[in-house]
Amino acid sequence: MIRYHAAWILPIAEPAIRNGWIAVDHGRIAAYGSPGPAGARGFDDGAREVDLGDVVVLPGLCNAHTHLELSYLHDEVPPASEFVTWIRGVIAARRTRPDPSGTEILDAVERAVGESTRCGTAIVGDISNTLVTFEPLARSALAGVVFYELIRFNAADPVAVVAHAQRQLDELEPTARVRASLAAHAPYSVAPLVLRAIRRAVDREPFLPCSIHLSESVEEVEFIRSGNGPWRALLEELGSWDPAWVPPGGSPVDFLDEAGFLGNRVIAVHGVQMTDSDLEKLAARGTTLVTCPRSNGHTGAGAPPLAEFYASGVRIAVGTDSLASAPDLNVFAELATMRALAPRVPAASLLESATIEGARALGFDADYGTIEPGKQARLIAVTLPSSNIDVEEYLLGGIEPSQIRWIGDND
Ligand SMILES: [Zn+2]
């Protein structure tokens, strides 16, 4: 057993502890606490005592939404002022950077996995259209879910599309840390019957999450309401338009709710254009909303209404989105942007979003997301400028990988 002493311990499940300690045994958290009457050195259990100094120890973070397989497009898609313009940029970048052997894509995935770990991330919700990220993730120290994302607006046989995807998932060998599930790209790019088949397939498993991009852009809202606008034009251009499709009217959230898609297994990503009534529906269904504000700025989706998100009672998690739309995979940098956008949301709520809320949404809260006895000791120690600070607020100010060190894992 090893006992770490630190200027601060941040269990997440309770407020930060000054001059705390945390005992780790065989890679699991055994106990933690404050110095107590006997002082920090008052133990007599033979544990090795390690003083980490001016650091805060907290659980590894959760990046609840990223696309590791798009890492090779880093800096390849210019920022846009309108979302559909950005999507056109992604399509163009993929065409001008064909990678038939997949080497460039896989190399970038490896680098992205390494970068995630250096940034203090323990868990990822990874969206993949090809499943090439499953094996690198299974080999890595990261835990997470690889979501096999389907994009199919015009499907002749929706059930067969999903059954085929499910067979590919069944061929993967899940590990203790990495699982695979299905995701729908978005309400404007996946046919209603495909959405239904995806939910049915996911519901057959004991607990598997399902993901969808939702209410990201004004173009999406317009398309679901009226069936028109720039998104309709793009679908037609791509030859993906379905003339039999009838616009559902209402908001994208209304549409998914009426389709029976929402629920506590569903992770809805972005929500930039959600209204208060949309947020109420998500809260009532137990759906987790993942916010990726830096990506929203890059893609022209706009700034997410974070204060409204937190006031609504919806569970909120944090994602960086892909390197095609974010400068890095640092969840701490995402938190700094969230703090700038929502100066009055309690620091503890933002930190919960980056830890336990993401872990819970992905089905990893039994082992990750808080410091509690029995959980995995996937812990990070973040260097502080001094021990005499508001440590939660400091963690929202932008933490660099050079300040982060992993502890506990092999003890
Ligand atoms: Zn995404």
Short mmCIF file of C-alpha atoms and ligand atoms in Angstrom, two decimals:
data_model
loop_
_atom_site.label_atom_id
_atom_site.label_comp_id
_atom_site.label_asym_id
_atom_site.label_seq_id
_atom_site.Cartn_x
_atom_site.Cartn_y
_atom_site.Cartn_z
CA MET A 1 0.00 0.00 0.00
CA ILE A 2 1.12 3.53 -0.70
CA ARG A 3 -0.21 6.69 0.90
CA TYR A 4 0.04 9.97 -0.98
CA HIS A 5 -0.02 13.24 0.88
CA ALA A 6 -0.90 16.38 -1.06
CA ALA A 7 -1.68 20.04 -0.47
CA TRP A 8 -5.18 19.27 -1.76
CA ILE A 9 -7.28 16.20 -2.47
CA LEU A 10 -10.34 16.80 -4.66
CA PRO A 11 -12.64 13.79 -4.33
CA ILE A 12 -15.35 15.46 -6.53
CA ALA A 13 -18.02 13.70 -4.44
CA GLU A 14 -17.21 16.17 -1.67
CA PRO A 15 -15.36 19.52 -1.32
CA ALA A 16 -11.58 19.73 -1.64
CA ILE A 17 -9.59 18.55 1.40
CA ARG A 18 -6.63 20.67 2.54
CA ASN A 19 -3.49 18.68 3.39
CA GLY A 20 -5.27 15.45 2.56
CA TRP A 21 -4.05 11.94 1.93
CA ILE A 22 -5.11 9.08 -0.26
CA ALA A 23 -4.11 5.43 0.18
CA VAL A 24 -3.82 3.20 -2.86
CA ASP A 25 -3.59 -0.57 -2.82
CA HIS A 26 -3.08 -2.72 -5.93
CA GLY A 27 -4.33 0.02 -8.27
CA ARG A 28 -7.48 0.72 -6.22
CA ILE A 29 -8.32 3.53 -3.84
CA ALA A 30 -8.23 2.10 -0.29
CA ALA A 31 -9.08 5.22 1.69
CA TYR A 32 -8.62 8.99 1.78
CA GLY A 33 -9.04 11.74 4.31
CA SER A 34 -7.84 14.82 6.11
CA PRO A 35 -4.83 14.76 8.45
CA GLY A 36 -6.90 13.95 11.53
CA PRO A 37 -5.91 14.50 15.16
CA ALA A 38 -2.74 12.42 14.86
CA GLY A 39 -1.52 14.51 11.94
CA ALA A 40 -0.64 13.41 8.43
CA ARG A 41 2.03 11.04 9.68
CA GLY A 42 -0.06 9.38 12.37
CA PHE A 43 -0.58 6.10 10.52
CA ASP A 44 0.87 2.81 11.60
CA ASP A 45 -0.09 0.37 8.85
CA GLY A 46 3.22 -0.12 7.08
CA ALA A 47 2.18 1.86 4.00
CA ARG A 48 4.84 3.71 2.04
CA GLU A 49 4.32 7.44 2.62
CA VAL A 50 4.84 9.77 -0.36
CA ASP A 51 4.62 13.53 -0.06
CA LEU A 52 3.56 15.07 -3.37
CA GLY A 53 3.87 18.66 -2.13
CA ASP A 54 1.92 21.53 -3.71
CA VAL A 55 -0.38 19.54 -5.95
CA VAL A 56 -4.08 18.75 -6.11
CA VAL A 57 -4.96 15.09 -6.57
CA LEU A 58 -8.17 14.39 -8.47
CA PRO A 59 -9.68 11.64 -10.60
CA GLY A 60 -8.58 11.42 -14.24
CA LEU A 61 -10.95 13.40 -16.45
CA CYS A 62 -13.59 12.22 -18.90
CA ASN A 63 -13.58 13.50 -22.48
CA ALA A 64 -17.16 12.47 -23.19
CA HIS A 65 -17.14 13.37 -26.88
CA THR A 66 -14.31 13.17 -29.36
CA HIS A 67 -13.60 11.63 -32.76
CA LEU A 68 -10.07 10.22 -32.52
CA GLU A 69 -10.17 9.00 -36.12
CA LEU A 70 -10.47 12.60 -37.36
CA SER A 71 -7.21 13.58 -35.63
CA TYR A 72 -5.39 13.56 -39.00
CA LEU A 73 -7.54 16.55 -40.01
CA HIS A 74 -5.98 18.76 -37.33
CA ASP A 75 -5.70 22.30 -38.76
CA GLU A 76 -7.09 21.07 -42.10
CA VAL A 77 -10.62 22.51 -41.83
CA PRO A 78 -10.75 26.29 -41.49
CA PRO A 79 -13.12 27.89 -39.00
CA ALA A 80 -16.52 28.78 -40.45
CA SER A 81 -19.22 31.29 -39.59
CA GLU A 82 -21.96 28.84 -40.62
CA PHE A 83 -22.15 25.20 -39.65
CA VAL A 84 -22.99 23.79 -43.08
CA THR A 85 -20.00 25.66 -44.52
CA TRP A 86 -17.85 23.87 -41.95
CA ILE A 87 -19.35 20.47 -42.88
CA ARG A 88 -18.52 21.22 -46.51
CA GLY A 89 -14.96 21.94 -45.36
CA VAL A 90 -14.76 18.53 -43.64
CA ILE A 91 -16.03 16.77 -46.75
CA ALA A 92 -13.48 18.65 -48.89
CA ALA A 93 -10.62 17.91 -46.48
CA ARG A 94 -11.45 14.19 -46.45
CA ARG A 95 -11.45 14.19 -50.27
CA THR A 96 -8.15 16.02 -50.62
CA ARG A 97 -6.50 13.83 -47.97
CA PRO A 98 -7.38 10.29 -49.04
CA ASP A 99 -5.58 7.71 -46.94
CA PRO A 100 -6.25 4.36 -48.61
CA SER A 101 -3.82 2.42 -46.43
CA GLY A 102 -5.10 4.13 -43.29
CA THR A 103 -1.55 4.74 -42.04
CA GLU A 104 -1.91 8.49 -41.67
CA ILE A 105 -5.23 8.10 -39.84
CA LEU A 106 -3.86 5.42 -37.50
CA ASP A 107 -0.67 7.35 -36.71
CA ALA A 108 -2.78 10.37 -35.82
CA VAL A 109 -5.03 8.20 -33.62
CA GLU A 110 -1.96 6.93 -31.72
CA ARG A 111 -0.73 10.48 -31.16
CA ALA A 112 -4.20 11.58 -30.06
CA VAL A 113 -4.43 8.74 -27.52
CA GLY A 114 -1.03 9.81 -26.13
CA GLU A 115 -2.05 13.46 -26.03
CA SER A 116 -5.29 12.59 -24.21
CA THR A 117 -3.38 10.76 -21.51
CA ARG A 118 -0.86 13.58 -21.12
CA CYS A 119 -3.79 15.99 -20.67
CA GLY A 120 -5.10 13.98 -17.71
CA THR A 121 -7.92 12.14 -19.47
CA ALA A 122 -8.85 8.70 -18.14
CA ILE A 123 -12.04 8.00 -20.12
CA VAL A 124 -13.19 8.86 -23.63
CA GLY A 125 -16.46 8.71 -25.52
CA ASP A 126 -15.03 8.19 -29.00
CA ILE A 127 -17.13 8.48 -32.15
CA SER A 128 -15.93 6.35 -35.06
CA ASN A 129 -17.32 5.71 -38.51
CA THR A 130 -14.87 2.88 -39.21
CA LEU A 131 -14.01 1.30 -35.81
CA VAL A 132 -10.26 1.79 -36.49
CA THR A 133 -9.90 3.42 -33.07
CA PHE A 134 -11.05 0.38 -31.10
CA GLU A 135 -7.78 -1.52 -31.19
CA PRO A 136 -5.48 1.44 -30.33
CA LEU A 137 -7.80 2.35 -27.44
CA ALA A 138 -7.95 -1.24 -26.19
CA ARG A 139 -4.12 -1.24 -26.10
CA SER A 140 -3.93 2.09 -24.28
CA ALA A 141 -4.40 3.07 -20.65
CA LEU A 142 -7.62 4.89 -21.53
CA ALA A 143 -11.05 3.54 -20.67
CA GLY A 144 -14.05 4.35 -22.78
CA VAL A 145 -16.73 3.60 -25.28
CA VAL A 146 -16.16 3.52 -29.02
CA PHE A 147 -19.42 4.57 -30.65
CA TYR A 148 -19.87 3.13 -34.11
CA GLU A 149 -21.64 6.07 -35.69
CA LEU A 150 -24.15 5.57 -38.48
CA ILE A 151 -24.94 8.31 -41.01
CA ARG A 152 -27.76 7.25 -43.30
CA PHE A 153 -30.50 9.64 -44.27
CA ASN A 154 -31.89 7.57 -47.11
CA ALA A 155 -31.98 3.88 -46.16
CA ALA A 156 -33.97 1.32 -48.13
CA ASP A 157 -33.73 -1.23 -45.33
CA PRO A 158 -33.07 0.54 -42.00
CA VAL A 159 -33.13 -2.65 -39.92
CA ALA A 160 -30.51 -4.28 -42.16
CA VAL A 161 -28.23 -1.20 -41.88
CA VAL A 162 -28.23 -1.46 -38.10
CA ALA A 163 -28.01 -5.27 -38.03
CA HIS A 164 -24.92 -5.09 -40.26
CA ALA A 165 -23.29 -2.55 -37.93
CA GLN A 166 -24.19 -4.69 -34.93
CA ARG A 167 -22.49 -7.72 -36.49
CA GLN A 168 -19.30 -5.68 -36.91
CA LEU A 169 -19.47 -4.69 -33.24
CA ASP A 170 -20.01 -8.30 -32.22
CA GLU A 171 -16.68 -9.20 -33.85
CA LEU A 172 -14.78 -6.85 -31.55
CA GLU A 173 -13.31 -8.21 -28.35
CA PRO A 174 -14.42 -5.87 -25.54
CA THR A 175 -11.84 -5.38 -22.79
CA ALA A 176 -12.39 -4.53 -19.14
CA ARG A 177 -11.87 -0.88 -20.08
CA VAL A 178 -13.05 -0.42 -23.65
CA ARG A 179 -16.52 -1.23 -24.95
CA ALA A 180 -18.25 -0.56 -28.23
CA SER A 181 -21.75 0.69 -28.92
CA LEU A 182 -23.80 2.36 -31.63
CA ALA A 183 -24.42 6.04 -32.29
CA ALA A 184 -26.58 8.01 -34.68
CA HIS A 185 -24.84 10.99 -36.29
CA ALA A 186 -27.67 13.53 -35.97
CA PRO A 187 -31.44 13.94 -36.48
CA TYR A 188 -30.81 15.60 -39.86
CA SER A 189 -28.56 12.84 -41.23
CA VAL A 190 -30.11 9.61 -39.96
CA ALA A 191 -33.50 8.32 -41.13
CA PRO A 192 -36.17 7.98 -38.41
CA LEU A 193 -36.39 4.21 -38.84
CA VAL A 194 -32.59 3.90 -38.54
CA LEU A 195 -32.78 5.93 -35.32
CA ARG A 196 -35.38 3.55 -33.99
CA ALA A 197 -33.38 0.46 -34.94
CA ILE A 198 -30.26 1.88 -33.26
CA ARG A 199 -32.11 2.49 -30.00
CA ARG A 200 -33.60 -0.99 -30.11
CA ALA A 201 -30.17 -2.57 -30.65
CA VAL A 202 -28.61 -0.59 -27.77
CA ASP A 203 -31.52 -1.40 -25.44
CA ARG A 204 -30.83 -5.11 -25.82
CA GLU A 205 -27.58 -4.72 -23.86
CA PRO A 206 -27.55 -4.43 -20.02
CA PHE A 207 -26.12 -0.89 -20.01
CA LEU A 208 -24.70 0.59 -23.14
CA PRO A 209 -24.84 4.27 -23.92
CA CYS A 210 -25.86 5.66 -27.28
CA SER A 211 -24.79 9.00 -28.70
CA ILE A 212 -26.16 11.60 -31.09
CA HIS A 213 -25.22 15.15 -32.13
CA LEU A 214 -28.28 17.22 -31.26
CA SER A 215 -29.42 20.83 -31.73
CA GLU A 216 -25.93 21.87 -32.80
CA SER A 217 -26.72 24.49 -35.45
CA VAL A 218 -29.45 26.83 -36.66
CA GLU A 219 -29.41 24.93 -39.97
CA GLU A 220 -30.38 21.73 -38.13
CA VAL A 221 -33.24 23.49 -36.32
CA GLU A 222 -34.51 24.94 -39.62
CA PHE A 223 -34.29 21.60 -41.42
CA ILE A 224 -36.20 19.65 -38.76
CA ARG A 225 -38.83 22.39 -38.54
CA SER A 226 -39.41 23.02 -42.25
CA GLY A 227 -37.37 20.52 -44.27
CA ASN A 228 -35.60 23.41 -46.00
CA GLY A 229 -32.45 25.49 -45.77
CA PRO A 230 -28.73 24.86 -46.32
CA TRP A 231 -28.85 21.33 -44.89
CA ARG A 232 -31.53 20.25 -47.37
CA ALA A 233 -29.42 21.72 -50.19
CA LEU A 234 -26.35 19.77 -49.06
CA LEU A 235 -28.27 16.47 -48.78
CA GLU A 236 -29.53 16.99 -52.33
CA GLU A 237 -26.06 17.79 -53.58
CA LEU A 238 -24.65 14.65 -51.95
CA GLY A 239 -27.42 12.53 -53.48
CA SER A 240 -28.62 11.59 -49.98
CA TRP A 241 -31.97 13.37 -50.00
CA ASP A 242 -35.03 11.18 -49.46
CA PRO A 243 -38.05 12.65 -51.28
CA ALA A 244 -40.37 10.61 -49.06
CA TRP A 245 -39.08 12.31 -45.88
CA VAL A 246 -41.61 14.54 -44.16
CA PRO A 247 -40.25 17.31 -41.91
CA PRO A 248 -41.34 16.50 -38.37
CA GLY A 249 -41.79 20.17 -37.37
CA GLY A 250 -40.96 21.24 -33.82
CA SER A 251 -37.43 21.20 -32.45
CA PRO A 252 -34.80 18.48 -32.96
CA VAL A 253 -35.31 17.50 -29.30
CA ASP A 254 -39.11 17.21 -29.82
CA PHE A 255 -38.45 15.04 -32.85
CA LEU A 256 -36.17 12.61 -30.98
CA ASP A 257 -38.47 12.55 -27.98
CA GLU A 258 -41.49 11.69 -30.11
CA ALA A 259 -39.43 9.01 -31.86
CA GLY A 260 -38.77 7.45 -28.43
CA PHE A 261 -35.03 8.00 -28.85
CA LEU A 262 -34.23 9.97 -25.70
CA GLY A 263 -33.54 8.25 -22.39
CA ASN A 264 -30.89 7.84 -19.70
CA ARG A 265 -28.65 5.80 -22.01
CA VAL A 266 -28.51 8.61 -24.54
CA ILE A 267 -25.71 11.14 -24.74
CA ALA A 268 -26.82 14.22 -26.66
CA VAL A 269 -23.89 16.27 -27.92
CA HIS A 270 -23.73 20.09 -28.31
CA GLY A 271 -27.25 21.48 -27.62
CA VAL A 272 -26.15 24.96 -28.71
CA GLN A 273 -29.61 25.72 -30.11
CA MET A 274 -31.68 24.13 -27.34
CA THR A 275 -34.51 26.10 -25.78
CA ASP A 276 -35.57 25.93 -22.14
CA SER A 277 -38.33 23.52 -23.09
CA ASP A 278 -35.82 21.30 -24.94
CA LEU A 279 -33.63 21.23 -21.84
CA GLU A 280 -36.63 20.36 -19.66
CA LYS A 281 -37.33 17.37 -21.89
CA LEU A 282 -33.73 16.15 -21.68
CA ALA A 283 -33.79 16.51 -17.89
CA ALA A 284 -37.07 14.58 -17.68
CA ARG A 285 -35.66 11.76 -19.81
CA GLY A 286 -32.36 11.56 -17.90
CA THR A 287 -30.38 12.24 -21.07
CA THR A 288 -26.85 13.61 -20.56
CA LEU A 289 -25.86 16.65 -22.59
CA VAL A 290 -22.20 16.89 -23.62
CA THR A 291 -20.93 20.38 -24.30
CA CYS A 292 -17.95 21.10 -26.58
CA PRO A 293 -17.78 24.92 -26.63
CA ARG A 294 -14.43 25.33 -28.41
CA SER A 295 -15.64 23.18 -31.28
CA ASN A 296 -18.93 25.11 -31.42
CA GLY A 297 -16.93 28.30 -31.87
CA HIS A 298 -14.82 26.78 -34.65
CA THR A 299 -17.70 25.25 -36.64
CA GLY A 300 -19.95 28.31 -36.64
CA ALA A 301 -22.54 26.64 -34.40
CA GLY A 302 -22.22 29.50 -31.87
CA ALA A 303 -21.67 29.64 -28.12
CA PRO A 304 -23.61 27.09 -26.03
CA PRO A 305 -25.93 28.65 -23.40
CA LEU A 306 -24.03 27.11 -20.49
CA ALA A 307 -25.74 29.06 -17.70
CA GLU A 308 -29.11 27.76 -19.00
CA PHE A 309 -27.71 24.24 -19.30
CA TYR A 310 -26.72 24.20 -15.65
CA ALA A 311 -29.88 25.97 -14.45
CA SER A 312 -32.06 23.39 -16.23
CA GLY A 313 -31.04 20.41 -14.10
CA VAL A 314 -29.84 18.42 -17.14
CA ARG A 315 -26.77 16.28 -16.51
CA ILE A 316 -23.88 18.03 -18.28
CA ALA A 317 -20.62 16.39 -19.39
CA VAL A 318 -17.68 17.84 -21.33
CA GLY A 319 -16.06 16.89 -24.62
CA THR A 320 -13.35 18.39 -26.78
CA ASP A 321 -14.87 17.10 -30.02
CA SER A 322 -12.31 16.18 -32.69
CA LEU A 323 -9.00 17.75 -33.60
CA ALA A 324 -10.67 18.82 -36.86
CA SER A 325 -12.59 21.45 -34.85
CA ALA A 326 -10.61 21.83 -31.60
CA PRO A 327 -7.00 22.98 -31.10
CA ASP A 328 -6.16 20.08 -28.76
CA LEU A 329 -7.72 17.26 -26.73
CA ASN A 330 -7.16 18.96 -23.38
CA VAL A 331 -10.37 18.78 -21.30
CA PHE A 332 -8.85 21.35 -18.90
CA ALA A 333 -8.69 23.81 -21.81
CA GLU A 334 -12.34 23.07 -22.55
CA LEU A 335 -13.13 23.79 -18.89
CA ALA A 336 -11.33 27.15 -19.15
CA THR A 337 -13.57 28.10 -22.09
CA MET A 338 -16.63 26.96 -20.11
CA ARG A 339 -15.57 29.12 -17.19
CA ALA A 340 -15.21 32.14 -19.50
CA LEU A 341 -18.69 31.52 -20.95
CA ALA A 342 -20.35 30.80 -17.60
CA PRO A 343 -18.61 32.81 -14.87
CA ARG A 344 -21.36 32.20 -12.32
CA VAL A 345 -21.80 28.43 -12.56
CA PRO A 346 -20.24 26.88 -9.41
CA ALA A 347 -16.71 25.59 -10.04
CA ALA A 348 -17.67 22.27 -8.45
CA SER A 349 -20.45 21.76 -11.04
CA LEU A 350 -18.03 22.31 -13.94
CA LEU A 351 -15.53 19.89 -12.42
CA GLU A 352 -18.27 17.28 -11.89
CA SER A 353 -19.11 17.62 -15.59
CA ALA A 354 -15.50 16.83 -16.52
CA THR A 355 -15.33 13.80 -14.22
CA ILE A 356 -18.28 11.92 -12.71
CA GLU A 357 -20.97 13.11 -15.13
CA GLY A 358 -19.02 11.90 -18.15
CA ALA A 359 -18.09 8.67 -16.39
CA ARG A 360 -21.72 8.03 -15.50
CA ALA A 361 -23.00 8.77 -18.99
CA LEU A 362 -20.51 6.30 -20.47
CA GLY A 363 -21.24 3.62 -17.86
CA PHE A 364 -17.90 3.86 -16.00
CA ASP A 365 -18.96 5.48 -12.73
CA ALA A 366 -18.45 2.30 -10.68
CA ASP A 367 -14.70 2.61 -11.29
CA TYR A 368 -14.02 6.21 -12.31
CA GLY A 369 -15.07 9.82 -11.88
CA THR A 370 -14.65 10.33 -8.13
CA ILE A 371 -12.17 9.50 -5.39
CA GLU A 372 -13.98 6.84 -3.38
CA PRO A 373 -12.72 3.63 -1.75
CA GLY A 374 -12.85 0.70 -4.16
CA LYS A 375 -12.60 2.76 -7.34
CA GLN A 376 -9.68 2.55 -9.76
CA ALA A 377 -6.76 4.71 -8.69
CA ARG A 378 -6.59 6.48 -12.06
CA LEU A 379 -5.58 9.71 -10.40
CA ILE A 380 -3.82 12.84 -11.55
CA ALA A 381 -1.69 15.22 -9.52
CA VAL A 382 -1.79 18.78 -10.87
CA THR A 383 1.00 21.13 -9.83
CA LEU A 384 -0.20 24.28 -8.05
CA PRO A 385 1.58 27.65 -7.88
CA SER A 386 0.99 27.61 -4.11
CA SER A 387 -1.13 25.61 -1.70
CA ASN A 388 -2.95 28.72 -0.56
CA ILE A 389 -5.43 29.12 -3.42
CA ASP A 390 -9.00 28.39 -4.46
CA VAL A 391 -8.06 25.06 -5.93
CA GLU A 392 -11.32 24.36 -7.79
CA GLU A 393 -11.21 27.75 -9.49
CA TYR A 394 -7.54 27.26 -10.34
CA LEU A 395 -8.38 24.02 -12.19
CA LEU A 396 -10.74 26.05 -14.43
CA GLY A 397 -8.02 28.51 -15.42
CA GLY A 398 -6.36 26.33 -18.07
CA ILE A 399 -4.08 23.49 -16.95
CA GLU A 400 -1.17 22.51 -19.19
CA PRO A 401 -0.03 18.89 -19.68
CA SER A 402 3.35 19.84 -18.11
CA GLN A 403 1.51 20.35 -14.79
CA ILE A 404 -0.08 16.90 -14.85
CA ARG A 405 1.33 13.66 -13.53
CA TRP A 406 -0.44 10.30 -13.21
CA ILE A 407 -0.26 8.58 -9.84
CA GLY A 408 -1.72 5.53 -8.21
CA ASP A 409 -2.11 3.31 -11.22
CA ASN A 410 0.67 0.84 -10.54
CA ASP A 411 0.74 1.06 -6.77
ZN ZN B 1 -18.88 15.21 -32.79
#
